[in-house]
CSV table of C-alpha atoms in Angstrom, one decimal:
chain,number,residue,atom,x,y,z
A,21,UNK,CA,-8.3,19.8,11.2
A,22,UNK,CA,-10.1,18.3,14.0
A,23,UNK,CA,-9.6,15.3,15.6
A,24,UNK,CA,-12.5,13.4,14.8
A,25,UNK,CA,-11.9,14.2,10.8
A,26,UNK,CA,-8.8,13.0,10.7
A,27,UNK,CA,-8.7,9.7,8.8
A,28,UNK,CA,-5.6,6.8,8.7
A,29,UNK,CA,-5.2,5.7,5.2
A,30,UNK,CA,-2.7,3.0,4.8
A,31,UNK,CA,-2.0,2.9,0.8
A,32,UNK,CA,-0.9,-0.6,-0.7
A,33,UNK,CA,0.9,-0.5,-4.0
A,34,UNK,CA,0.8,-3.1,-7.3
A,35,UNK,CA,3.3,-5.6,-8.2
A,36,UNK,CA,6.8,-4.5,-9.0
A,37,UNK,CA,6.0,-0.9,-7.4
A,38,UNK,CA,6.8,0.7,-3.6
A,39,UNK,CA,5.6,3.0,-1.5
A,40,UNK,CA,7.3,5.2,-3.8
A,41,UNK,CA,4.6,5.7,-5.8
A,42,UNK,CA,2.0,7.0,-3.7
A,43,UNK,CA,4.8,9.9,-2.5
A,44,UNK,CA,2.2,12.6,-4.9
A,45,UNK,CA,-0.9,11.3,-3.3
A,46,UNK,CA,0.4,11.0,0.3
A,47,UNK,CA,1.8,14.4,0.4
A,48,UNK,CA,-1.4,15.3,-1.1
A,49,UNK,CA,-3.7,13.2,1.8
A,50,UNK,CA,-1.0,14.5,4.6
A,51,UNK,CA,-1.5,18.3,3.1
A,52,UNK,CA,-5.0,17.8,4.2
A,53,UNK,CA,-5.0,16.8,7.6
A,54,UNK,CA,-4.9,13.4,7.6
A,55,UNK,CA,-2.4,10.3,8.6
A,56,UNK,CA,-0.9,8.5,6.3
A,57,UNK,CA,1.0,5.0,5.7
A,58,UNK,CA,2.5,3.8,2.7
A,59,UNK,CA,3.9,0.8,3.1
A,60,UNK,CA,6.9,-1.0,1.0
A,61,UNK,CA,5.4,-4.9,1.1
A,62,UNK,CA,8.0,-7.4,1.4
A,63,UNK,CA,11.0,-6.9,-1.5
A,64,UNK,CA,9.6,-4.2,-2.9
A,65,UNK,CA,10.8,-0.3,-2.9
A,66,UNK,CA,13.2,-0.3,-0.1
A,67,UNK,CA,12.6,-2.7,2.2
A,68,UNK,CA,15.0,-5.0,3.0
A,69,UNK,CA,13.7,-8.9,2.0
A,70,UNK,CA,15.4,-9.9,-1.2
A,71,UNK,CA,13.1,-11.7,-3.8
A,72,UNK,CA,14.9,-14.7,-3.3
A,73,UNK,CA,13.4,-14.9,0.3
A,74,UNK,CA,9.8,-14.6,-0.2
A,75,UNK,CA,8.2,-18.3,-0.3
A,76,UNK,CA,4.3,-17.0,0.1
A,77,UNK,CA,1.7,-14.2,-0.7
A,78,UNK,CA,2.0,-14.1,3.3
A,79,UNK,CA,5.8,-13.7,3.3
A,80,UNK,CA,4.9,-10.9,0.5
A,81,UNK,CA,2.4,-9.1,2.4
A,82,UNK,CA,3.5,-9.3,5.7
A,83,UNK,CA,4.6,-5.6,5.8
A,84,UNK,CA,0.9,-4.8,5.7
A,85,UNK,CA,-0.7,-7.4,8.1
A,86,UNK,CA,2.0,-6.1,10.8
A,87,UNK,CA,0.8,-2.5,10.1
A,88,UNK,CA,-2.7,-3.3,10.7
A,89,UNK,CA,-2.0,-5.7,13.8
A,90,UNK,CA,-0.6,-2.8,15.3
A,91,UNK,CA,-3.6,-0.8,15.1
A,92,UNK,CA,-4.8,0.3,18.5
A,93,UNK,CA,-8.6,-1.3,19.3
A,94,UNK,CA,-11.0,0.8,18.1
A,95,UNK,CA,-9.1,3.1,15.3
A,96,UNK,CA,-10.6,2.2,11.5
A,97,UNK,CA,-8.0,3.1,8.7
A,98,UNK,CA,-9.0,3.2,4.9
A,99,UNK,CA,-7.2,0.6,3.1
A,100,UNK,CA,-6.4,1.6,-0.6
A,101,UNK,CA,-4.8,-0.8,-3.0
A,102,UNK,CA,-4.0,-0.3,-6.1
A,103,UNK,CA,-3.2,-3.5,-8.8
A,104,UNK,CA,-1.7,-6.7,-7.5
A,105,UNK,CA,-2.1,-4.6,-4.2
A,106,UNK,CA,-6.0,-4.8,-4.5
A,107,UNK,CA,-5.2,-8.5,-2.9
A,108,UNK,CA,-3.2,-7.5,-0.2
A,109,UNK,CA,-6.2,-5.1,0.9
A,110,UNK,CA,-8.8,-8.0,0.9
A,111,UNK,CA,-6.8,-10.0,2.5
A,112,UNK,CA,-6.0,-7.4,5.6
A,113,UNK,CA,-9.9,-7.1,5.3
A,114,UNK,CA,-10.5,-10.6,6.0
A,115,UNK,CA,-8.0,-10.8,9.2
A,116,UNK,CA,-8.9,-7.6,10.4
A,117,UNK,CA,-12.4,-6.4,9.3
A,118,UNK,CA,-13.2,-4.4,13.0
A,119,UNK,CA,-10.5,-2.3,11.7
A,120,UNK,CA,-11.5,-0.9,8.5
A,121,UNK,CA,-13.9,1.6,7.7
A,122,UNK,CA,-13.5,1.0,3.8
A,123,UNK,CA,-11.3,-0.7,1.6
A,124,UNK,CA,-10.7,0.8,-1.8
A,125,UNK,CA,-9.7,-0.6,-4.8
A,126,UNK,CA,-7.8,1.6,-7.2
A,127,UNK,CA,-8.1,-0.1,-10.9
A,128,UNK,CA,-7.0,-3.2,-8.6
A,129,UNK,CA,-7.7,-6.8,-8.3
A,130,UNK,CA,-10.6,-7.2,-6.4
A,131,UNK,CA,-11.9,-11.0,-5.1
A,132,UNK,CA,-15.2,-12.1,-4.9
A,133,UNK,CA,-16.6,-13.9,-1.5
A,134,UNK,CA,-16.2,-17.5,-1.2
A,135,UNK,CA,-13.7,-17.8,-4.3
A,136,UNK,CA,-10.0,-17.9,-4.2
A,137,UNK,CA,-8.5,-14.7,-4.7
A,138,UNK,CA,-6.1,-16.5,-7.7
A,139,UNK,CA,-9.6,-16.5,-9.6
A,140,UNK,CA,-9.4,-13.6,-10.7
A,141,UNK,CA,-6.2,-14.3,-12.9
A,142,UNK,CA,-7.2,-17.6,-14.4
A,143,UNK,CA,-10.0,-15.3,-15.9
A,144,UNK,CA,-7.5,-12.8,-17.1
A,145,UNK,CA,-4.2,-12.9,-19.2
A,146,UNK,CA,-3.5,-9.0,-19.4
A,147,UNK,CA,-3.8,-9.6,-15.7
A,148,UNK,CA,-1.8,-12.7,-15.2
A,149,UNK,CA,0.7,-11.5,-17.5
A,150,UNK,CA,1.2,-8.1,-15.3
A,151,UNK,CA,1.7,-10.1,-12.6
A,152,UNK,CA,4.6,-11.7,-13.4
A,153,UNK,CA,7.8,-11.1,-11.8
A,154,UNK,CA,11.4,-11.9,-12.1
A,155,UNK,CA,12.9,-13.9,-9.3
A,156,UNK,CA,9.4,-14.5,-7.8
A,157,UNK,CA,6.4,-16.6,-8.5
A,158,UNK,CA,3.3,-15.4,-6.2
A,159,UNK,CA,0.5,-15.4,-8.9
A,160,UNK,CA,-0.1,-19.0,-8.6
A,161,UNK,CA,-2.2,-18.9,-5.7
A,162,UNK,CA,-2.2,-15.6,-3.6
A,163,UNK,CA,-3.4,-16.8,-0.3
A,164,UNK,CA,-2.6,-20.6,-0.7
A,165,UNK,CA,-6.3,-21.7,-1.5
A,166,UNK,CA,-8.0,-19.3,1.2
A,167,UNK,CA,-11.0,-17.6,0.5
A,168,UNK,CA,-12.5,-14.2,1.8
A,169,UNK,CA,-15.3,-14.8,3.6
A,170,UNK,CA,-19.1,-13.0,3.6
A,171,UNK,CA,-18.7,-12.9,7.3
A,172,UNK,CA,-15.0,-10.6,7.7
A,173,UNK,CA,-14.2,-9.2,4.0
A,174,UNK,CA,-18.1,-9.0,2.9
A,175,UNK,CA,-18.7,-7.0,5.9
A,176,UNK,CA,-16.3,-4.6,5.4
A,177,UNK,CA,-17.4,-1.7,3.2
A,178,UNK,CA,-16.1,-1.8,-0.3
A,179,UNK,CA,-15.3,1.3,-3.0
A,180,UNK,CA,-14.2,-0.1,-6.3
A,181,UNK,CA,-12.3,3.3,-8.5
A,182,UNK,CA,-12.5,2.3,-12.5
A,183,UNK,CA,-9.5,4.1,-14.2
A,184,UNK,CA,-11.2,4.2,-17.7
A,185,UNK,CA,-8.0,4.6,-19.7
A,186,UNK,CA,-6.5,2.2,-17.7
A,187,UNK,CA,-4.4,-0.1,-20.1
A,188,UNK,CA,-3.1,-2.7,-18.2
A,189,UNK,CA,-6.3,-3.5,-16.1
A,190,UNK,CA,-8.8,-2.7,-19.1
A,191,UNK,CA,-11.9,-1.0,-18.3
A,192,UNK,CA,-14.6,-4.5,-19.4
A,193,UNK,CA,-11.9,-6.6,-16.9
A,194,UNK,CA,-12.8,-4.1,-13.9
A,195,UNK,CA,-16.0,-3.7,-14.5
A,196,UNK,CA,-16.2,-7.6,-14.4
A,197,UNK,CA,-14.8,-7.9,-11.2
A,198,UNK,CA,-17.4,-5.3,-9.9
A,199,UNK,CA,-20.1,-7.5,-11.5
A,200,UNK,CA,-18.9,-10.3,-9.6
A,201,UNK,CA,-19.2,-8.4,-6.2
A,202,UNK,CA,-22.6,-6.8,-5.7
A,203,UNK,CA,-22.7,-4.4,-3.2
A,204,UNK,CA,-19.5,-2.7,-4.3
A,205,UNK,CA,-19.8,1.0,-4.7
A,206,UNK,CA,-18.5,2.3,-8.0
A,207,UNK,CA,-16.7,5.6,-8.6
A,208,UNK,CA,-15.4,6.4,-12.3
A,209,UNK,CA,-11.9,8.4,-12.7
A,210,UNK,CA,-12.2,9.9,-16.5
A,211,UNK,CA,-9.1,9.7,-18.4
A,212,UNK,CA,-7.5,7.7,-15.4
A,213,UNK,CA,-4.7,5.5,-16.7
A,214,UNK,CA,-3.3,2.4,-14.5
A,215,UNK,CA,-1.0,4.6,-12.8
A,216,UNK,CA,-3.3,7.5,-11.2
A,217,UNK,CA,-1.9,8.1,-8.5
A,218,UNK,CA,1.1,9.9,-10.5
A,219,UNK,CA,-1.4,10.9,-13.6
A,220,UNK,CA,-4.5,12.6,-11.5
A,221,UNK,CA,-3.0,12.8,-7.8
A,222,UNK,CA,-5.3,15.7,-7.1
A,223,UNK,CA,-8.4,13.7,-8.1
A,224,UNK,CA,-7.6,10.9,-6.7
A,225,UNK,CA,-6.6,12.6,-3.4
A,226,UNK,CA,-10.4,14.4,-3.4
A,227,UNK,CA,-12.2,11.7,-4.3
A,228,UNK,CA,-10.6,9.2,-1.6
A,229,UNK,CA,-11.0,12.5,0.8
A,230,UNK,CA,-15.0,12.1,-0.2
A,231,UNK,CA,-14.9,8.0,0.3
A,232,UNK,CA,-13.5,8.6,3.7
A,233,UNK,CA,-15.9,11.2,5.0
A,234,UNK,CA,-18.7,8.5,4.0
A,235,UNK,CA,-17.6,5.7,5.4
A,236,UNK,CA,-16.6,6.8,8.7
Protein backbone atom coordinates (compact mmCIF):
# COMPACT_ATOMS: atom_id res chain seq x y z
CA UNK A 1 0.00 0.00 0.00
CA UNK A 2 1.31 3.35 -0.63
CA UNK A 3 2.50 5.75 1.66
CA UNK A 4 0.07 8.37 1.44
CA UNK A 5 -2.97 5.68 2.09
CA UNK A 6 -1.66 4.47 4.94
CA UNK A 7 -3.74 5.69 7.92
CA UNK A 8 -2.77 5.63 12.06
CA UNK A 9 -5.77 4.45 13.86
CA UNK A 10 -5.35 4.54 17.56
CA UNK A 11 -8.47 2.32 18.94
CA UNK A 12 -9.72 3.22 22.59
CA UNK A 13 -11.73 0.59 24.42
CA UNK A 14 -14.96 0.87 27.02
CA UNK A 15 -14.93 0.48 30.66
CA UNK A 16 -13.68 -2.76 32.15
CA UNK A 17 -12.19 -3.82 28.59
CA UNK A 18 -8.28 -3.66 27.09
CA UNK A 19 -6.76 -3.39 24.14
CA UNK A 20 -7.63 -6.97 24.05
CA UNK A 21 -10.58 -6.49 22.44
CA UNK A 22 -9.77 -4.85 19.37
CA UNK A 23 -7.04 -7.88 18.66
CA UNK A 24 -9.91 -9.05 15.56
CA UNK A 25 -10.24 -5.61 14.23
CA UNK A 26 -6.50 -4.57 14.53
CA UNK A 27 -5.27 -7.58 12.79
CA UNK A 28 -7.98 -6.89 10.42
CA UNK A 29 -6.90 -2.89 9.96
CA UNK A 30 -3.00 -4.10 10.06
CA UNK A 31 -3.97 -6.81 7.21
CA UNK A 32 -4.83 -3.89 5.19
CA UNK A 33 -1.93 -1.70 5.20
CA UNK A 34 -2.47 0.41 7.80
CA UNK A 35 -0.82 1.34 11.44
CA UNK A 36 -2.37 0.49 14.26
CA UNK A 37 -2.51 1.34 18.15
CA UNK A 38 -4.51 -0.22 20.68
CA UNK A 39 -3.87 1.10 23.68
CA UNK A 40 -4.51 -0.54 27.43
CA UNK A 41 -5.74 2.96 29.33
CA UNK A 42 -4.60 3.12 32.75
CA UNK A 43 -5.56 -0.33 34.93
CA UNK A 44 -7.05 -1.86 32.29
CA UNK A 45 -5.90 -5.13 30.22
CA UNK A 46 -2.34 -5.35 31.09
CA UNK A 47 -0.99 -2.36 31.93
CA UNK A 48 0.51 -1.99 35.00
CA UNK A 49 -1.57 0.81 37.28
CA UNK A 50 -3.65 -1.01 39.80
CA UNK A 51 -7.29 0.39 40.31
CA UNK A 52 -6.37 1.47 43.64
CA UNK A 53 -4.07 4.12 41.98
CA UNK A 54 -6.18 5.92 39.68
CA UNK A 55 -7.57 9.23 41.48
CA UNK A 56 -8.94 11.00 37.97
CA UNK A 57 -10.39 10.44 34.44
CA UNK A 58 -6.80 12.02 33.60
CA UNK A 59 -4.93 9.38 35.76
CA UNK A 60 -7.40 6.82 33.64
CA UNK A 61 -6.65 8.08 30.33
CA UNK A 62 -3.36 9.07 30.43
CA UNK A 63 -2.18 6.02 28.29
CA UNK A 64 -3.93 7.79 25.46
CA UNK A 65 -2.99 11.42 25.87
CA UNK A 66 0.85 10.21 25.94
CA UNK A 67 0.12 8.31 22.67
CA UNK A 68 -1.15 11.23 21.03
CA UNK A 69 1.53 13.75 22.50
CA UNK A 70 3.92 11.68 20.90
CA UNK A 71 2.61 12.20 17.54
CA UNK A 72 5.13 13.75 15.26
CA UNK A 73 3.81 17.46 13.92
CA UNK A 74 1.92 17.04 11.05
CA UNK A 75 0.65 13.14 11.18
CA UNK A 76 -3.43 12.89 11.79
CA UNK A 77 -4.51 9.45 13.27
CA UNK A 78 -8.22 8.37 13.45
CA UNK A 79 -9.31 8.09 16.91
CA UNK A 80 -11.95 5.27 17.44
CA UNK A 81 -13.58 4.68 20.83
CA UNK A 82 -15.83 2.53 21.60
CA UNK A 83 -18.26 2.88 25.15
CA UNK A 84 -16.88 4.65 28.19
CA UNK A 85 -13.90 5.04 25.64
CA UNK A 86 -16.01 7.39 23.47
CA UNK A 87 -14.86 9.95 26.32
CA UNK A 88 -11.40 9.33 26.23
CA UNK A 89 -11.56 10.12 22.31
CA UNK A 90 -13.19 13.61 22.83
CA UNK A 91 -11.15 14.40 25.29
CA UNK A 92 -7.71 13.69 23.12
CA UNK A 93 -9.79 15.74 20.52
CA UNK A 94 -10.04 18.64 22.67
CA UNK A 95 -6.09 18.66 23.63
CA UNK A 96 -4.97 17.71 20.44
CA UNK A 97 -7.43 18.61 17.58
CA UNK A 98 -4.40 19.46 14.73
CA UNK A 99 -3.88 15.84 15.14
CA UNK A 100 -6.91 14.12 14.22
CA UNK A 101 -8.43 13.59 11.01
CA UNK A 102 -11.64 12.01 12.60
CA UNK A 103 -12.75 10.76 15.67
CA UNK A 104 -15.17 7.91 15.69
CA UNK A 105 -17.54 6.78 18.00
CA UNK A 106 -18.32 3.09 18.10
CA UNK A 107 -21.87 2.73 20.00
CA UNK A 108 -19.83 5.11 22.51
CA UNK A 109 -20.44 8.04 24.64
CA UNK A 110 -20.30 10.91 22.80
CA UNK A 111 -20.29 14.70 24.51
CA UNK A 112 -21.93 17.63 23.24
CA UNK A 113 -19.92 21.11 22.92
CA UNK A 114 -20.00 23.29 25.82
CA UNK A 115 -21.50 20.63 28.34
CA UNK A 116 -19.62 18.49 30.67
CA UNK A 117 -18.87 15.20 29.32
CA UNK A 118 -20.62 13.57 32.82
CA UNK A 119 -23.95 14.89 31.08
CA UNK A 120 -24.36 12.29 29.25
CA UNK A 121 -24.82 9.82 32.29
CA UNK A 122 -27.06 11.93 34.43
CA UNK A 123 -29.41 11.49 31.33
CA UNK A 124 -28.86 7.78 31.24
CA UNK A 125 -29.07 4.88 33.90
CA UNK A 126 -28.38 1.80 31.42
CA UNK A 127 -25.34 4.09 30.89
CA UNK A 128 -24.40 5.07 34.33
CA UNK A 129 -25.03 1.74 35.53
CA UNK A 130 -22.41 0.16 32.81
CA UNK A 131 -20.12 2.40 33.99
CA UNK A 132 -19.62 1.26 37.13
CA UNK A 133 -16.65 -0.33 38.31
CA UNK A 134 -15.29 -2.22 41.25
CA UNK A 135 -12.40 -0.51 43.07
CA UNK A 136 -12.87 2.69 41.04
CA UNK A 137 -15.22 5.57 40.93
CA UNK A 138 -14.62 7.78 37.54
CA UNK A 139 -18.25 8.30 36.38
CA UNK A 140 -18.84 11.05 38.69
CA UNK A 141 -17.34 13.65 36.63
CA UNK A 142 -15.05 12.39 33.66
CA UNK A 143 -12.91 15.43 33.12
CA UNK A 144 -13.49 17.21 36.51
CA UNK A 145 -16.04 19.81 35.22
CA UNK A 146 -14.16 20.52 31.75
CA UNK A 147 -16.00 20.97 28.80
CA UNK A 148 -15.14 20.27 25.03
CA UNK A 149 -15.01 23.21 23.25
CA UNK A 150 -16.58 24.40 19.53
CA UNK A 151 -13.14 25.77 18.95
CA UNK A 152 -10.67 22.21 19.47
CA UNK A 153 -13.35 19.10 19.75
CA UNK A 154 -16.09 20.87 17.36
CA UNK A 155 -13.52 21.34 14.87
CA UNK A 156 -12.45 18.08 14.62
CA UNK A 157 -14.43 15.89 12.22
CA UNK A 158 -16.86 13.51 13.92
CA UNK A 159 -18.40 9.83 12.72
CA UNK A 160 -20.89 8.56 15.23
CA UNK A 161 -21.35 4.26 14.26
CA UNK A 162 -25.04 3.20 15.78
CA UNK A 163 -24.87 -0.65 16.68
CA UNK A 164 -28.71 -1.20 16.32
CA UNK A 165 -28.80 -4.34 18.48
CA UNK A 166 -26.66 -2.82 20.75
CA UNK A 167 -28.13 -3.69 24.37
CA UNK A 168 -26.23 -1.99 26.65
CA UNK A 169 -26.06 1.44 24.84
CA UNK A 170 -29.74 1.15 23.30
CA UNK A 171 -30.28 2.38 19.95
CA UNK A 172 -33.01 5.71 21.11
CA UNK A 173 -29.89 6.55 23.82
CA UNK A 174 -27.36 6.87 20.73
CA UNK A 175 -29.43 8.31 18.56
CA UNK A 176 -29.99 11.03 21.37
CA UNK A 177 -26.50 11.74 21.75
CA UNK A 178 -26.26 12.32 17.89
CA UNK A 179 -29.33 14.64 18.19
CA UNK A 180 -27.52 16.59 20.66
CA UNK A 181 -24.40 17.07 18.19
CA UNK A 182 -25.45 18.37 14.83
CA UNK A 183 -22.89 17.99 12.36
CA UNK A 184 -22.06 14.43 13.40
CA UNK A 185 -22.08 12.03 10.54
CA UNK A 186 -24.11 8.94 11.08
CA UNK A 187 -23.24 5.40 9.90
CA UNK A 188 -25.68 2.38 10.85
CA UNK A 189 -24.08 -1.22 11.63
CA UNK A 190 -27.28 -3.73 11.13
CA UNK A 191 -27.47 -6.36 13.65
CA UNK A 192 -24.38 -4.75 15.54
CA UNK A 193 -24.47 -5.53 19.22
CA UNK A 194 -22.32 -3.45 21.89
CA UNK A 195 -19.48 -5.53 21.31
CA UNK A 196 -18.80 -5.21 17.36
CA UNK A 197 -15.63 -5.30 17.19
CA UNK A 198 -15.69 -9.16 18.17
CA UNK A 199 -19.43 -9.75 16.53
CA UNK A 200 -18.83 -7.92 12.86
CA UNK A 201 -14.91 -7.33 12.83
CA UNK A 202 -15.02 -7.47 9.03
CA UNK A 203 -17.62 -4.70 8.80
CA UNK A 204 -16.42 -2.76 11.08
CA UNK A 205 -12.85 -3.00 9.70
CA UNK A 206 -14.41 -1.82 6.09
CA UNK A 207 -16.45 0.62 7.18
CA UNK A 208 -13.76 2.43 9.41
CA UNK A 209 -11.40 1.66 6.23
CA UNK A 210 -14.18 3.94 4.21
CA UNK A 211 -14.32 6.74 7.16
CA UNK A 212 -10.67 7.04 6.85
CA UNK A 213 -10.30 7.47 3.15
CA UNK A 214 -12.94 10.43 3.62
CA UNK A 215 -11.55 12.23 6.14
CA UNK A 216 -8.11 12.37 5.19
Amino acid sequence: MEEESKKHFILVHGMCHGAWCWYKLATLLGSAGQRVTALDLAASGVHPKRLDELRSFSDYSAPLMEAMTSIPYGERVVLVGHSYGGYGIALAAEKFPEKVSVAVFVSAAMPSISAPLSTIEQEDLMLATMLVRPGIRLQDDPTGGDTVTKENYGSVSRVFIVCKEDLCIEEDFQRWMIAESPGVEVKEMEAADHMVMLSKPKELCNLLLEIANKYE
